């Protein structure tokens, strides 16, 4: 069974840092691109970042560019999101989500399937 | 970026009725690169439709997607109790990928 499990969320003060993790299982992690998508409380979905299968292509939403860093460790079947200089508006549930197609080079925009269960990040003083 | 506008915001229907959810894009979406998701409270989104009309694995055939260009529709032919949820459209034809604000389908 394909599974994604996020961890690392919590309460952090404005200006602080947090590192999220996503553990993947049930598929060949290194063959797929991955994404982070977030959802503020009671709000809609916002794509945050993309990383290709061997990290050659990385992209960010303008709202997090320069503050967030996506990375992955294929040997550990894990995806990460390092979040620095956190703001109140970064408060959200953060989901990792897979590009369901086998990676074939470059950044080919995609739908997301599956999603993890999410981890909640609260930025507040 | 492409802005997706979903309507209506809330749809109040009874089990067994047909639901039609609209997703309108601010500019044409290339190659019908549009997906639909279902989200229930406290759960992650679940993929229903991709490529505007292709059902994801395991999705019942009462869910169907249609449309092209700027206008897309998700139709649920006969609502079952498990279908009452929030539905989001997402475009992946232009960077960055964007989502609509959601349509809530509630029990009347």
Tab-separated table of C-alpha atoms in Angstrom, chain B:
chain	number	residue	atom	x	y	z
B	1	UNK	CA	-1.045	32.543	-12.177
B	2	UNK	CA	-4.333	30.895	-13.130
B	3	UNK	CA	-7.179	31.655	-10.722
B	4	UNK	CA	-9.835	28.956	-10.358
B	5	UNK	CA	-13.317	30.000	-9.227
B	6	UNK	CA	-15.631	27.266	-7.992
B	7	UNK	CA	-19.385	27.598	-7.790
B	8	UNK	CA	-21.584	27.359	-5.954
B	9	UNK	CA	-19.851	27.821	-2.626
B	10	UNK	CA	-22.309	25.439	-0.982
B	11	UNK	CA	-24.648	22.938	-2.582
B	12	UNK	CA	-27.508	21.601	-0.444
B	13	UNK	CA	-28.873	18.358	-1.829
B	14	UNK	CA	-30.500	15.124	-0.696
B	15	UNK	CA	-29.078	11.608	-1.094
B	16	UNK	CA	-29.941	10.243	-4.519
B	17	UNK	CA	-29.909	13.655	-6.183
B	18	UNK	CA	-27.480	14.743	-8.892
B	19	UNK	CA	-24.759	17.271	-8.103
B	20	UNK	CA	-23.030	19.503	-10.638
B	21	UNK	CA	-20.003	21.477	-9.429
B	22	UNK	CA	-18.412	24.166	-11.574
B	23	UNK	CA	-14.775	25.240	-11.834
B	24	UNK	CA	-13.979	28.235	-14.020
B	25	UNK	CA	-10.420	29.304	-14.873
B	26	UNK	CA	-9.152	32.852	-15.395
B	27	UNK	CA	-7.419	31.677	-18.570
B	28	UNK	CA	-7.521	28.590	-20.736
B	29	UNK	CA	-6.001	25.480	-19.160
B	30	UNK	CA	-3.775	23.676	-21.627
B	31	UNK	CA	-4.547	20.083	-22.535
B	32	UNK	CA	-7.373	19.910	-19.982
B	33	UNK	CA	-4.881	19.617	-17.165
B	34	UNK	CA	-7.494	19.779	-14.437
B	35	UNK	CA	-8.031	17.542	-11.395
B	36	UNK	CA	-10.769	17.196	-8.797
B	37	UNK	CA	-10.369	16.187	-5.139
B	38	UNK	CA	-12.734	15.281	-2.337
B	39	UNK	CA	-11.944	16.276	1.236
B	40	UNK	CA	-13.797	15.247	4.374
B	41	UNK	CA	-13.318	16.938	7.769
B	42	UNK	CA	-9.990	16.061	9.359
B	43	UNK	CA	-8.832	14.102	6.314
B	44	UNK	CA	-6.422	14.709	3.472
B	45	UNK	CA	-7.761	15.414	-0.013
B	46	UNK	CA	-8.459	12.352	-2.151
B	47	UNK	CA	-7.982	12.393	-5.914
B	48	UNK	CA	-11.170	11.796	-7.898
B	49	UNK	CA	-10.487	12.977	-11.448
B	50	UNK	CA	-7.417	13.986	-13.461
B	51	UNK	CA	-7.052	15.121	-17.058
B	52	UNK	CA	-10.495	16.732	-16.675
B	53	UNK	CA	-12.331	13.429	-17.188
B	54	UNK	CA	-10.220	10.424	-16.152
B	55	UNK	CA	-11.344	8.731	-12.958
B	56	UNK	CA	-8.645	7.835	-10.458
B	57	UNK	CA	-8.210	4.238	-9.364
B	58	UNK	CA	-11.054	3.023	-7.178
B	59	UNK	CA	-13.335	5.995	-7.770
B	60	UNK	CA	-16.969	4.972	-8.424
B	61	UNK	CA	-18.413	5.719	-11.834
B	62	UNK	CA	-21.066	8.003	-10.330
B	63	UNK	CA	-18.255	10.597	-10.351
B	64	UNK	CA	-17.532	12.113	-13.746
B	65	UNK	CA	-15.595	15.103	-15.000
B	66	UNK	CA	-16.050	17.147	-18.135
B	67	UNK	CA	-15.049	20.408	-19.741
B	68	UNK	CA	-12.172	22.100	-21.495
B	69	UNK	CA	-10.599	25.503	-21.918
B	70	UNK	CA	-11.869	27.589	-19.012
B	71	UNK	CA	-15.016	25.731	-17.929
B	72	UNK	CA	-15.017	22.398	-16.120
B	73	UNK	CA	-17.656	20.398	-14.260
B	74	UNK	CA	-17.618	17.606	-11.721
B	75	UNK	CA	-20.864	15.630	-11.728
B	76	UNK	CA	-21.982	13.184	-9.071
B	77	UNK	CA	-24.848	11.281	-10.656
B	78	UNK	CA	-26.590	10.044	-7.481
B	79	UNK	CA	-25.357	11.331	-4.163
B	80	UNK	CA	-24.592	8.782	-1.506
B	81	UNK	CA	-24.121	9.675	2.191
B	82	UNK	CA	-20.339	9.306	1.847
B	83	UNK	CA	-20.254	11.954	-0.897
B	84	UNK	CA	-21.123	14.882	1.356
B	85	UNK	CA	-17.802	16.695	1.592
B	86	UNK	CA	-15.808	19.600	0.166
B	87	UNK	CA	-14.593	19.352	-3.438
B	88	UNK	CA	-11.613	21.185	-4.917
B	89	UNK	CA	-10.455	21.616	-8.490
B	90	UNK	CA	-6.759	22.028	-9.326
B	91	UNK	CA	-5.048	23.072	-12.542
B	92	UNK	CA	-1.618	21.781	-13.530
B	93	UNK	CA	-1.364	23.296	-16.977
B	94	UNK	CA	0.499	26.408	-15.901
B	95	UNK	CA	2.975	27.202	-13.148
B	96	UNK	CA	2.290	27.449	-10.288
B	97	UNK	CA	-0.317	24.739	-9.823
B	98	UNK	CA	-3.381	26.325	-8.244
B	99	UNK	CA	-6.585	25.216	-6.539
B	100	UNK	CA	-10.111	26.534	-6.460
B	101	UNK	CA	-11.563	27.698	-3.148
B	102	UNK	CA	-13.804	24.648	-2.839
B	103	UNK	CA	-17.480	23.696	-3.032
B	104	UNK	CA	-19.145	22.173	-0.002
B	105	UNK	CA	-21.806	19.577	-0.754
B	106	UNK	CA	-24.063	19.336	2.281
B	107	UNK	CA	-27.109	17.296	3.175
B	108	UNK	CA	-30.346	19.181	2.650
